[in-house]
Coordinates of C-alpha atoms in Angstrom, one line a residue:
Chain A
M1 CA -103.3 -90.6 -125.3
L2 CA -107.2 -89.2 -126.9
R3 CA -108.6 -90.1 -123.8
Y4 CA -106.0 -87.5 -121.9
T5 CA -106.4 -85.2 -123.4
A6 CA -110.4 -85.5 -124.3
K7 CA -109.9 -85.4 -120.2
R8 CA -107.0 -82.6 -119.6
A9 CA -109.3 -79.9 -122.5
F10 CA -113.2 -80.7 -120.2
L11 CA -111.5 -79.0 -117.4
A12 CA -109.6 -76.8 -119.1
L13 CA -112.6 -75.5 -120.5
M14 CA -114.8 -75.7 -116.9
V15 CA -112.0 -73.4 -115.7
A16 CA -112.0 -71.3 -118.0
F17 CA -116.0 -70.6 -117.7
T18 CA -115.4 -70.6 -113.5
V19 CA -112.5 -68.1 -114.2
S20 CA -115.8 -65.8 -116.3
F21 CA -118.1 -65.6 -114.3
A22 CA -115.6 -65.8 -111.1
T23 CA -114.1 -62.1 -112.7
Y24 CA -117.8 -61.0 -113.8
F25 CA -118.9 -61.5 -110.2
L26 CA -116.2 -59.7 -108.6
L27 CA -115.8 -56.9 -110.1
F28 CA -119.8 -56.6 -110.6
L29 CA -119.1 -56.3 -106.5
S30 CA -117.1 -53.8 -106.4
T31 CA -118.7 -51.0 -108.3
D32 CA -121.8 -49.6 -110.0
P33 CA -121.0 -49.1 -114.1
A34 CA -123.6 -46.5 -114.4
L35 CA -122.2 -44.3 -111.7
V36 CA -119.1 -44.8 -114.0
I37 CA -120.5 -44.0 -116.8
A38 CA -122.7 -41.0 -115.7
G39 CA -119.9 -39.8 -114.1
E40 CA -119.5 -38.6 -110.2
D41 CA -122.2 -36.5 -109.4
A42 CA -125.1 -37.5 -111.9
E43 CA -128.2 -36.4 -110.5
P44 CA -130.3 -40.4 -109.5
D45 CA -132.8 -40.4 -112.7
V46 CA -130.2 -40.0 -115.2
V47 CA -128.0 -43.3 -113.5
A48 CA -131.0 -44.6 -113.3
Q49 CA -131.9 -43.9 -117.0
I50 CA -128.9 -45.7 -118.1
R51 CA -128.7 -48.6 -115.6
E52 CA -131.5 -49.3 -117.5
Q53 CA -130.5 -48.6 -120.8
Y54 CA -127.7 -50.3 -120.0
G55 CA -129.1 -53.2 -119.2
F56 CA -127.6 -52.4 -115.0
D57 CA -130.2 -53.4 -113.2
R58 CA -130.8 -57.1 -114.0
P59 CA -129.6 -59.8 -112.5
V60 CA -126.2 -60.7 -112.1
F61 CA -126.2 -64.4 -113.3
V62 CA -128.3 -62.9 -116.7
Q63 CA -126.4 -60.1 -117.8
Y64 CA -123.5 -62.6 -117.2
L65 CA -125.2 -65.5 -119.8
D66 CA -125.9 -62.2 -121.4
W67 CA -122.1 -61.0 -121.8
L68 CA -121.2 -64.5 -122.5
G69 CA -123.2 -65.4 -125.2
G70 CA -122.0 -62.1 -127.5
V71 CA -118.6 -64.1 -126.7
L72 CA -119.3 -67.0 -128.0
Q73 CA -120.4 -65.1 -130.6
G74 CA -117.6 -62.7 -131.1
D75 CA -118.9 -60.2 -129.6
F76 CA -116.8 -58.5 -126.6
G77 CA -119.3 -55.9 -125.5
K78 CA -117.9 -52.0 -126.0
S79 CA -115.7 -49.9 -124.6
I80 CA -116.8 -47.5 -122.5
Y81 CA -114.2 -45.6 -122.9
W82 CA -112.4 -45.8 -125.5
R83 CA -115.4 -45.6 -127.5
Q84 CA -114.4 -49.1 -129.8
P85 CA -115.6 -52.0 -129.5
V86 CA -113.3 -54.9 -127.1
E87 CA -112.4 -56.7 -129.8
D88 CA -110.5 -53.7 -131.8
L89 CA -109.1 -52.9 -128.6
I90 CA -107.2 -55.7 -128.4
I91 CA -106.7 -57.0 -132.0
S92 CA -104.7 -53.6 -132.0
H93 CA -102.5 -54.2 -128.7
A94 CA -101.8 -57.7 -128.8
P95 CA -99.4 -58.4 -131.2
V96 CA -97.0 -55.7 -129.1
S97 CA -97.6 -58.4 -125.8
L98 CA -97.4 -61.0 -127.6
Q99 CA -93.7 -59.7 -129.2
L100 CA -92.3 -58.7 -125.2
A101 CA -93.7 -61.5 -123.9
L102 CA -92.1 -64.2 -126.8
M103 CA -88.7 -62.3 -126.0
G104 CA -89.2 -61.5 -122.0
V105 CA -89.2 -65.7 -121.7
F106 CA -86.1 -65.7 -124.7
V107 CA -84.1 -64.5 -122.1
T108 CA -85.9 -66.6 -119.2
I109 CA -84.2 -69.6 -121.4
I110 CA -80.8 -68.2 -122.6
V111 CA -79.7 -67.2 -119.2
A112 CA -81.6 -69.6 -116.6
I113 CA -80.7 -72.9 -118.7
P114 CA -77.7 -72.6 -119.3
L115 CA -77.2 -71.1 -115.6
G116 CA -78.7 -74.6 -114.1
V117 CA -76.7 -76.7 -116.5
I118 CA -73.9 -74.9 -115.3
A119 CA -74.7 -75.0 -112.0
A120 CA -75.4 -78.6 -112.1
M121 CA -72.7 -80.2 -113.3
R122 CA -70.3 -78.6 -110.2
P123 CA -72.3 -79.2 -107.3
N124 CA -71.7 -76.6 -104.4
S125 CA -68.8 -75.5 -105.8
I126 CA -68.2 -71.9 -106.7
V127 CA -70.4 -72.3 -110.4
D128 CA -73.2 -73.1 -108.9
R129 CA -73.1 -70.9 -105.7
F130 CA -72.9 -67.9 -108.6
A131 CA -76.1 -69.6 -109.9
L132 CA -77.3 -69.8 -106.3
S133 CA -76.9 -66.1 -105.3
V134 CA -78.0 -65.0 -108.5
A135 CA -81.5 -66.4 -108.1
I136 CA -81.3 -65.6 -104.7
S137 CA -81.3 -62.3 -106.0
A138 CA -83.4 -62.6 -109.1
Q139 CA -86.1 -63.4 -106.9
A140 CA -86.1 -60.3 -104.2
I141 CA -85.7 -57.5 -106.9
P142 CA -88.7 -55.9 -107.2
N143 CA -88.8 -56.0 -110.9
F144 CA -90.9 -52.6 -111.7
W145 CA -87.4 -50.6 -110.0
L146 CA -85.5 -53.0 -112.3
G147 CA -86.7 -51.3 -115.2
L148 CA -86.2 -47.8 -113.7
M149 CA -82.9 -48.9 -113.8
F150 CA -82.8 -50.0 -116.6
I151 CA -83.7 -46.6 -118.0
I152 CA -81.2 -44.3 -115.7
L153 CA -78.5 -46.9 -116.5
F154 CA -79.3 -47.1 -120.4
A155 CA -80.8 -44.5 -120.9
V156 CA -78.8 -41.5 -119.6
M157 CA -75.2 -43.1 -119.1
V158 CA -75.2 -45.8 -122.1
P159 CA -77.8 -45.3 -124.5
I160 CA -77.8 -48.2 -126.8
F161 CA -80.9 -49.1 -126.4
P162 CA -84.3 -47.5 -126.4
V163 CA -86.2 -46.9 -123.0
S164 CA -89.5 -46.2 -124.3
G165 CA -92.3 -47.1 -126.8
D166 CA -92.1 -49.6 -128.7
E167 CA -91.4 -48.7 -132.8
T168 CA -89.0 -50.9 -133.4
W169 CA -87.2 -54.3 -131.9
Q170 CA -84.4 -52.4 -130.3
H171 CA -87.6 -51.4 -128.2
F172 CA -88.3 -54.5 -126.7
V173 CA -84.6 -55.5 -125.5
M174 CA -84.9 -54.0 -121.9
P175 CA -88.4 -54.4 -121.3
A176 CA -87.6 -57.9 -122.2
I177 CA -84.7 -58.6 -120.0
V178 CA -86.4 -57.0 -117.1
L179 CA -89.3 -59.4 -117.4
G180 CA -87.3 -62.4 -118.2
T181 CA -85.8 -61.7 -115.4
S182 CA -88.7 -62.5 -113.1
S183 CA -89.0 -65.8 -114.0
V184 CA -85.3 -66.6 -113.9
P185 CA -84.8 -67.8 -110.0
S186 CA -86.8 -70.9 -110.9
V187 CA -86.4 -72.0 -114.1
M188 CA -82.9 -71.8 -112.9
R189 CA -83.4 -73.8 -109.3
L190 CA -85.8 -76.4 -112.1
T191 CA -83.1 -76.8 -114.7
R192 CA -80.2 -77.0 -111.8
T193 CA -82.4 -80.0 -109.7
G194 CA -83.8 -81.5 -113.5
V195 CA -80.1 -82.1 -114.8
L196 CA -78.7 -83.9 -111.3
D197 CA -81.7 -86.2 -111.2
V198 CA -80.6 -87.5 -114.1
M199 CA -76.7 -87.4 -113.9
A200 CA -77.7 -89.1 -110.9
S201 CA -79.7 -92.0 -112.5
D202 CA -78.6 -95.6 -113.1
Y203 CA -78.4 -94.9 -117.3
I204 CA -75.8 -92.2 -117.4
R205 CA -73.7 -93.8 -114.4
T206 CA -73.7 -97.1 -116.2
A207 CA -72.7 -94.5 -119.7
R208 CA -70.2 -92.8 -117.5
A209 CA -69.2 -96.2 -116.3
N210 CA -68.6 -97.3 -119.7
G211 CA -65.9 -94.9 -120.1
F212 CA -68.5 -91.8 -122.0
R213 CA -67.7 -88.5 -122.3
T214 CA -69.7 -86.2 -119.3
Y215 CA -70.6 -83.4 -122.1
R216 CA -72.0 -85.9 -124.5
L217 CA -73.7 -88.0 -121.8
L218 CA -75.0 -84.4 -121.5
V219 CA -76.0 -82.8 -123.8
R220 CA -77.1 -86.5 -125.5
H221 CA -78.7 -87.4 -122.6
A222 CA -79.4 -85.7 -119.9
L223 CA -80.6 -82.5 -121.4
R224 CA -83.3 -84.4 -122.6
N225 CA -85.0 -85.6 -119.4
A226 CA -84.1 -82.9 -117.5
L227 CA -86.1 -80.4 -119.6
L228 CA -89.2 -82.1 -119.4
P229 CA -90.2 -80.3 -116.8
V230 CA -88.7 -76.6 -117.6
V231 CA -90.7 -76.9 -121.2
S232 CA -94.3 -77.1 -119.4
V233 CA -93.3 -74.1 -116.6
L234 CA -91.2 -72.0 -119.7
A235 CA -95.4 -72.5 -121.5
V236 CA -96.6 -71.5 -118.0
Q237 CA -94.5 -68.7 -117.8
L238 CA -95.0 -68.0 -121.1
G239 CA -98.7 -67.4 -119.6
A240 CA -97.7 -65.2 -116.9
K241 CA -95.9 -63.0 -118.9
L242 CA -98.2 -62.0 -120.8
N243 CA -100.4 -60.6 -118.1
G244 CA -97.8 -60.0 -115.7
S245 CA -96.0 -57.8 -118.5
F246 CA -98.4 -54.0 -117.8
I247 CA -95.9 -52.7 -115.6
T248 CA -92.7 -53.8 -118.0
E249 CA -95.4 -51.7 -120.1
T250 CA -96.1 -48.9 -118.5
I251 CA -92.2 -48.1 -117.3
F252 CA -90.8 -48.8 -121.2
A253 CA -94.6 -46.8 -122.6
I254 CA -95.3 -49.5 -124.7
N255 CA -99.0 -50.1 -125.8
G256 CA -100.1 -54.3 -125.1
L257 CA -102.3 -55.8 -123.4
G258 CA -100.4 -54.7 -120.0
R259 CA -101.1 -51.3 -120.1
L260 CA -104.4 -51.1 -122.3
T261 CA -106.1 -53.4 -119.1
L262 CA -104.4 -50.4 -117.1
E263 CA -105.8 -47.6 -118.5
S264 CA -108.9 -49.7 -118.7
I265 CA -108.8 -49.6 -115.3
Y266 CA -108.2 -46.6 -114.5
G267 CA -111.0 -45.0 -117.0
A268 CA -113.3 -47.7 -115.1
D269 CA -114.6 -49.3 -118.0
I270 CA -115.4 -52.7 -116.5
P271 CA -116.5 -53.9 -119.7
T272 CA -112.7 -54.1 -121.5
V273 CA -110.8 -55.3 -118.0
Q274 CA -114.0 -58.3 -117.6
M275 CA -113.0 -58.8 -121.4
L276 CA -109.7 -58.7 -121.0
I277 CA -109.2 -60.5 -117.3
F278 CA -110.7 -63.6 -118.8
I279 CA -108.9 -63.2 -121.9
F280 CA -105.1 -63.6 -119.8
A281 CA -107.1 -66.8 -117.8
L282 CA -107.6 -67.8 -120.9
M283 CA -104.4 -67.3 -122.2
F284 CA -103.2 -69.3 -118.9
V285 CA -105.9 -72.3 -119.1
V286 CA -104.8 -72.9 -123.2
L287 CA -101.3 -72.9 -122.5
T288 CA -101.6 -75.5 -119.2
F289 CA -103.4 -77.1 -121.4
L290 CA -101.0 -77.8 -124.5
S291 CA -98.1 -78.2 -122.2
D292 CA -99.6 -81.3 -119.9
V293 CA -100.8 -82.7 -123.6
L294 CA -96.8 -82.4 -124.7
N295 CA -95.5 -83.4 -121.0
A296 CA -98.3 -86.7 -121.6
W297 CA -96.6 -86.7 -125.0
L298 CA -93.0 -86.8 -124.5
D299 CA -93.6 -88.6 -121.0
P300 CA -96.2 -92.1 -121.4
R301 CA -95.9 -92.3 -117.5
I302 CA -97.8 -89.6 -117.1
R303 CA -101.1 -90.8 -119.1
L304 CA -101.0 -93.8 -118.0
G305 CA -100.4 -93.1 -113.5
Chain B
M1 CA -70.2 -87.8 -101.8
A2 CA -68.2 -90.2 -100.0
E3 CA -66.5 -87.2 -98.2
A4 CA -69.2 -85.2 -98.1
T5 CA -71.1 -88.2 -95.8
A6 CA -67.7 -88.5 -93.9
S7 CA -67.5 -84.2 -93.5
S8 CA -71.0 -83.6 -92.0
A9 CA -70.4 -86.9 -89.8
E10 CA -67.3 -85.5 -88.0
Q11 CA -69.3 -82.5 -87.2
E12 CA -72.5 -84.0 -86.2
P13 CA -71.9 -87.1 -83.9
V14 CA -73.9 -89.9 -83.5
A15 CA -74.4 -88.3 -79.5
L16 CA -75.9 -85.9 -80.2
S17 CA -80.4 -85.4 -79.6
P18 CA -82.3 -83.8 -82.3
G19 CA -82.7 -80.2 -80.7
E20 CA -78.7 -80.1 -80.8
A21 CA -78.5 -80.5 -83.7
L22 CA -81.4 -78.7 -85.4
R23 CA -79.1 -76.4 -83.3
L24 CA -75.7 -77.1 -84.6
R25 CA -77.7 -77.2 -88.5
I26 CA -78.8 -73.2 -87.5
R27 CA -75.3 -72.9 -87.0
N28 CA -74.1 -73.9 -89.9
H29 CA -75.8 -72.5 -91.7
R30 CA -74.7 -69.0 -93.2
G31 CA -78.2 -68.1 -95.5
L32 CA -80.3 -68.7 -92.3
L33 CA -77.9 -66.3 -89.6
T34 CA -78.1 -63.5 -92.4
G35 CA -81.4 -63.5 -93.4
F36 CA -82.9 -63.8 -89.7
G37 CA -80.0 -60.9 -88.9
I38 CA -81.4 -59.0 -91.5
V39 CA -84.7 -58.9 -91.2
C40 CA -84.0 -58.6 -87.2
F41 CA -83.0 -55.4 -88.2
V42 CA -85.2 -53.9 -91.1
S43 CA -88.2 -54.9 -88.7
L44 CA -86.0 -53.3 -85.5
L45 CA -85.8 -50.3 -87.7
A46 CA -89.3 -50.3 -88.0
I47 CA -91.1 -50.9 -85.2
L48 CA -88.2 -48.2 -83.7
A49 CA -89.0 -45.6 -86.7
P50 CA -91.2 -43.1 -84.2
L51 CA -88.1 -43.2 -82.1
I52 CA -85.0 -42.6 -84.3
A53 CA -86.4 -41.3 -87.0
P54 CA -84.5 -37.8 -87.1
Y55 CA -87.8 -36.1 -88.7
D56 CA -91.7 -36.7 -89.0
P57 CA -91.7 -38.6 -92.7
S58 CA -94.6 -36.0 -93.4
E59 CA -93.3 -33.1 -92.3
Q60 CA -92.7 -31.1 -95.8
V61 CA -89.7 -27.8 -95.4
L62 CA -90.2 -26.7 -99.0
A63 CA -87.5 -24.5 -98.5
R64 CA -85.2 -27.7 -98.7
R65 CA -86.4 -29.9 -101.4
L66 CA -84.8 -31.8 -103.0
L67 CA -81.4 -32.0 -101.2
P68 CA -79.1 -34.7 -101.8
P69 CA -77.7 -38.0 -99.5
V70 CA -74.9 -37.0 -97.5
W71 CA -72.2 -38.7 -99.5
V72 CA -72.7 -36.3 -102.8
E73 CA -71.8 -33.4 -103.2
G74 CA -74.1 -31.0 -101.2
G75 CA -75.7 -32.9 -99.1
T76 CA -75.6 -32.5 -95.1
W77 CA -75.1 -34.7 -92.4
D78 CA -78.5 -32.4 -90.4
H79 CA -80.4 -35.5 -93.3
L80 CA -78.4 -38.3 -93.9
F81 CA -80.0 -39.3 -97.1
G82 CA -81.7 -36.2 -97.8
T83 CA -85.4 -35.4 -98.5
D84 CA -88.1 -35.8 -101.4
T85 CA -89.8 -33.2 -104.0
L86 CA -91.7 -31.9 -100.9
G87 CA -88.5 -31.0 -98.5
R88 CA -89.3 -34.0 -96.3
D89 CA -86.4 -36.0 -95.1
Y90 CA -86.3 -39.4 -96.8
L91 CA -84.1 -41.0 -94.1
S92 CA -87.7 -40.9 -91.7
R93 CA -89.7 -41.9 -94.7
L94 CA -87.7 -45.2 -95.5
L95 CA -87.9 -46.2 -91.9
Y96 CA -91.4 -45.4 -92.0
G97 CA -92.1 -46.8 -95.0
G98 CA -90.5 -49.9 -93.6
R99 CA -93.8 -50.1 -91.5
I100 CA -95.6 -50.7 -93.9
S101 CA -94.2 -53.1 -96.0
L102 CA -93.9 -55.4 -92.6
L103 CA -97.3 -54.9 -92.0
I104 CA -98.8 -55.5 -95.5
G105 CA -96.0 -58.7 -95.7
L106 CA -97.5 -60.0 -91.9
G107 CA -100.9 -58.9 -92.9
A108 CA -101.6 -60.7 -95.8
A109 CA -99.0 -64.1 -95.5
S110 CA -101.5 -64.4 -92.7
I111 CA -104.4 -63.9 -94.3
G112 CA -103.2 -66.4 -97.3
C113 CA -101.8 -68.7 -94.2
V114 CA -105.0 -69.2 -92.7
I115 CA -107.0 -70.4 -95.6
G116 CA -104.0 -72.5 -97.9
V117 CA -103.7 -74.7 -94.4
T118 CA -107.9 -75.0 -94.1
L119 CA -107.9 -75.6 -96.8
G120 CA -104.8 -78.2 -97.5
I121 CA -105.3 -80.1 -94.6
C122 CA -109.0 -80.6 -95.6
A123 CA -107.6 -82.0 -99.0
G124 CA -105.1 -83.9 -98.3
Y125 CA -106.5 -85.5 -94.6
F126 CA -110.5 -86.0 -96.0
G127 CA -108.9 -86.6 -99.8
G128 CA -111.8 -88.2 -102.7
R129 CA -115.3 -85.6 -103.6
I130 CA -113.3 -83.2 -101.0
D131 CA -109.6 -83.0 -102.3
Q132 CA -111.2 -82.5 -106.3
A133 CA -113.1 -79.6 -105.3
L134 CA -110.2 -77.7 -103.8
M135 CA -107.9 -78.6 -106.4
Y136 CA -111.0 -77.7 -108.9
L137 CA -110.8 -74.0 -106.9
F138 CA -107.5 -74.5 -107.0
T139 CA -106.4 -74.7 -110.9
C140 CA -108.9 -71.0 -110.6
Q141 CA -107.1 -69.7 -108.9
L142 CA -103.7 -70.5 -111.2
A143 CA -105.4 -69.4 -114.2
L144 CA -106.7 -66.0 -112.8
P145 CA -104.5 -64.0 -113.0
G146 CA -103.4 -62.6 -109.6
L147 CA -102.1 -58.9 -109.4
L148 CA -104.2 -57.6 -112.0
L149 CA -107.4 -58.6 -110.5
I150 CA -106.3 -57.6 -107.1
L151 CA -105.7 -53.9 -109.2
A152 CA -108.5 -54.2 -110.6
L153 CA -110.7 -55.3 -107.1
V154 CA -108.9 -52.1 -105.1
V155 CA -109.4 -49.1 -107.6
F156 CA -112.8 -49.6 -107.9
I157 CA -114.2 -50.1 -104.4
R158 CA -111.3 -47.3 -103.3
P159 CA -107.3 -48.3 -102.3
S160 CA -106.7 -48.3 -98.4
L161 CA -104.8 -50.5 -96.4
P162 CA -107.0 -52.9 -94.9
I163 CA -108.8 -53.7 -99.1
L164 CA -104.5 -54.2 -99.6
I165 CA -103.7 -57.0 -97.5
A166 CA -107.3 -58.6 -97.3
L167 CA -106.7 -59.1 -101.4
I168 CA -103.1 -59.8 -101.4
G169 CA -104.0 -62.5 -99.1
A170 CA -106.8 -63.7 -99.9
L171 CA -105.3 -64.5 -103.6
G172 CA -102.1 -65.2 -101.7
W173 CA -103.2 -69.1 -100.6
T174 CA -102.2 -71.5 -103.5
L175 CA -98.6 -72.6 -102.3
Y176 CA -99.7 -73.4 -98.9
F177 CA -102.6 -75.1 -100.5
T178 CA -100.4 -77.1 -102.2
V179 CA -97.5 -77.7 -100.2
V180 CA -99.9 -78.3 -96.7
R181 CA -101.9 -80.6 -99.2
S182 CA -99.8 -82.8 -100.4
A183 CA -98.0 -83.5 -96.8
T184 CA -100.8 -84.6 -94.8
M185 CA -101.5 -86.9 -97.8
Q186 CA -98.7 -88.5 -96.9
M187 CA -98.6 -87.9 -93.4
R188 CA -102.6 -90.6 -93.2
Q189 CA -100.9 -93.4 -93.8
F190 CA -98.5 -93.1 -91.4
D191 CA -98.7 -95.1 -88.3
Y192 CA -98.5 -92.6 -85.6
I193 CA -101.8 -91.4 -87.1
T194 CA -103.8 -94.8 -87.5
A195 CA -102.5 -95.2 -83.5
A196 CA -103.5 -91.8 -82.0
R197 CA -106.4 -93.7 -84.0
A198 CA -106.6 -96.7 -82.2
L199 CA -106.0 -94.7 -79.4
G200 CA -109.7 -93.8 -79.6
S201 CA -108.8 -89.7 -81.3
N202 CA -111.2 -87.8 -82.7
R203 CA -110.7 -86.7 -85.8
R204 CA -109.7 -82.4 -84.8
Q205 CA -107.7 -84.2 -81.2
V206 CA -106.0 -86.0 -84.9
L207 CA -105.9 -82.6 -87.1
F208 CA -104.5 -81.2 -83.3
Y209 CA -102.5 -83.1 -82.3
E210 CA -101.5 -85.3 -84.6
I211 CA -101.2 -83.3 -88.3
M212 CA -100.3 -79.9 -87.0
P213 CA -97.3 -79.9 -85.5
N214 CA -96.1 -82.0 -88.4
L215 CA -96.9 -79.1 -90.9
L216 CA -95.8 -76.4 -89.0
N217 CA -91.9 -76.7 -90.2
Q218 CA -93.3 -76.1 -93.7
I219 CA -96.2 -74.0 -92.5
I220 CA -93.1 -71.6 -91.7
V221 CA -91.2 -72.2 -95.2
V222 CA -94.4 -71.0 -97.2
F223 CA -95.4 -67.9 -94.1
T224 CA -91.5 -66.5 -95.6
L225 CA -91.7 -67.0 -98.4
E226 CA -95.4 -65.6 -99.2
V227 CA -94.3 -62.4 -97.3
G228 CA -91.6 -61.4 -99.3
F229 CA -94.2 -61.6 -102.7
A230 CA -96.6 -59.8 -100.1
I231 CA -93.9 -56.5 -100.1
L232 CA -93.2 -56.7 -103.4
A233 CA -97.0 -57.2 -104.1
E234 CA -97.9 -53.8 -102.6
A235 CA -94.8 -52.2 -103.4
A236 CA -96.0 -53.1 -106.9
L237 CA -99.3 -51.6 -105.9
S238 CA -98.3 -48.8 -104.3
F239 CA -95.8 -47.7 -107.2
L240 CA -98.7 -47.7 -109.8
G241 CA -101.0 -45.3 -107.6
V242 CA -102.8 -47.4 -105.9
G243 CA -101.4 -49.1 -103.1
V244 CA -100.5 -47.2 -100.1
Q245 CA -101.7 -44.4 -100.7
P246 CA -100.0 -40.7 -99.6
P247 CA -99.0 -39.0 -97.6
T248 CA -98.0 -42.5 -96.1
P249 CA -94.9 -43.7 -96.5
A250 CA -94.2 -46.8 -98.2
W251 CA -91.5 -47.8 -100.0
G252 CA -93.5 -48.6 -103.7
L253 CA -95.1 -45.0 -103.5
M254 CA -91.3 -43.4 -102.8
I255 CA -90.6 -44.3 -106.1
N256 CA -93.1 -43.3 -107.7
E257 CA -93.0 -39.7 -106.6
G258 CA -89.4 -40.4 -107.0
R259 CA -90.4 -41.0 -111.0
S260 CA -90.1 -38.1 -112.7
A261 CA -86.8 -36.6 -110.8
M262 CA -84.9 -39.7 -111.4
F263 CA -82.5 -38.5 -114.2
F264 CA -81.2 -36.4 -112.2
R265 CA -81.4 -37.5 -108.4
P266 CA -81.6 -41.3 -108.7
W267 CA -81.6 -41.6 -105.1
L268 CA -84.8 -41.1 -105.0
V269 CA -85.5 -44.2 -106.6
I270 CA -82.2 -46.1 -105.6
L271 CA -82.9 -46.4 -102.4
P272 CA -86.7 -46.9 -101.2
G273 CA -85.5 -49.8 -104.5
V274 CA -83.0 -51.1 -102.1
A275 CA -84.8 -51.1 -98.9
L276 CA -87.1 -53.5 -100.7
F277 CA -84.3 -55.9 -102.4
I278 CA -82.6 -55.9 -98.8
L279 CA -85.8 -56.9 -97.1
V280 CA -86.8 -59.1 -99.4
I281 CA -83.5 -61.1 -99.7
G282 CA -83.7 -61.7 -95.6
I283 CA -86.2 -62.6 -95.8
N284 CA -86.2 -64.8 -98.3
L285 CA -82.8 -66.2 -96.9
M286 CA -84.6 -66.7 -93.5
G287 CA -87.5 -69.2 -95.9
D288 CA -85.5 -71.0 -98.1
G289 CA -82.7 -71.2 -94.5
V290 CA -85.8 -73.0 -91.9
R291 CA -86.9 -75.2 -95.4
D292 CA -82.5 -76.4 -95.1
V293 CA -82.6 -77.0 -91.0
T294 CA -85.5 -78.8 -90.8
A295 CA -86.2 -80.8 -94.8
P296 CA -86.1 -84.1 -93.0
E297 CA -83.8 -85.8 -95.8
N298 CA -80.9 -83.6 -94.1
R299 CA -81.3 -85.5 -91.5
N300 CA -78.9 -87.6 -90.7

């Protein structure tokens, strides 16, 4: 187990570094930060001076190592657009995003898992077909459009929840539903397949043949095994929600990390964008690592195989 | 279970040739037929847009701004779906918008396909170090926040259609990769590959004549799903104002433009969204259907 964990941790670390360099390099190639700071119609010698002052004239690799050294010491760089340290920006915007992502995953869980289980208990029944059409529809709905529909419907016709801002928990209800919907299809399908597989397994058949009630079997024995892969997918979905919420945050005027990234991109604020994308990648890597380790701990076949 | 086997045995007598069996499965698959119908219908409308659109999609008639669609009070048959904030005919813009969606969907999915299939075959066929290296690349790609990175790059480079297609495609190869990789790995051990080698086929012949044809079904399934993803990604980017640029009509952009008026004229936002939904659901139904119909485990 320790060996497996160490191996996974090393891989996660490598991936995080590779991703940070790839992002740095791509953003470096795509624009000229000196020109952004100086403004579009600045004199060439002013641009040159800024380039030298900020060190943009050095080779990309040197700049990257410089940046990485800072990050490792807790210095995330200084935002060009917001004119404050990037770490302050991240700390002030993170809680809102985290709350939204957790609530989104919660919505996914309470919709997708029961739906998947019920569908699997009666394969090819009306319930199963209904669950499948929910999955197919949710996959095809543009998420940002769903958000707008909710705003039109609930803000104007049935004003139950506020549709803009992030002051109270009620503000998060509608965005969380919108954000949660996007991962309902995958989690539901996975739950359904998992339960179907387990219910067809020998130990369940034996127990049924011995007269156990199906419902009790499901809750006591089948779900535990069937939901193993679902747990790891949910961890990954949480990571995806943290960075995928930028559209939802924009629509519902929630001042989280996603919206911060978007506005930094519009402001051509490369240090902030670079750091945020790295943070998102890092969170994804960490969550994947945790879910791998959790799975290996729960299922010895993975760590030994 | 026993019943299902009995009834399918009645439907598919043993005497059917593989081709006939496939045709029968296609005919009995309602989802596939519906999806295929939708995709054909939307594609036809999009291709024929210059012929059937009643107006020029970028012609602005300011005297006829924000007309409602025909089923809303005040709507006229002159503008079936009404007009937008600049007085452009909404139906014409929707028809032309379909072209953009399909163009971006097909373009991006093709680019992703070329990258993903090539890497997947390499990883699956050669295995070992090459596989490890490509798997590492795959893990890194998964960790990247795709849509955000595309957004940043598009904004920094300058929003334009070719760049949009290239970026969505270049970051959309992972699904092809996993599917093709594991299929190739399985296939490598089959007897017909060994037989082809024993008959003197070189590596290129084995790849192109033995492995590629057998991957085709799975690639088609992933391709359709990726077209759907790419269309939704483009719509989201255009909605944020960094995808397709005005005055080009694109559904995501139309939703963005209609947003300011959406409380009093909700159809401006509803119609392009419904168009997106219908097209993508058609594409996904088709992809799921092709998978069901061609999957080996469904064959008796």
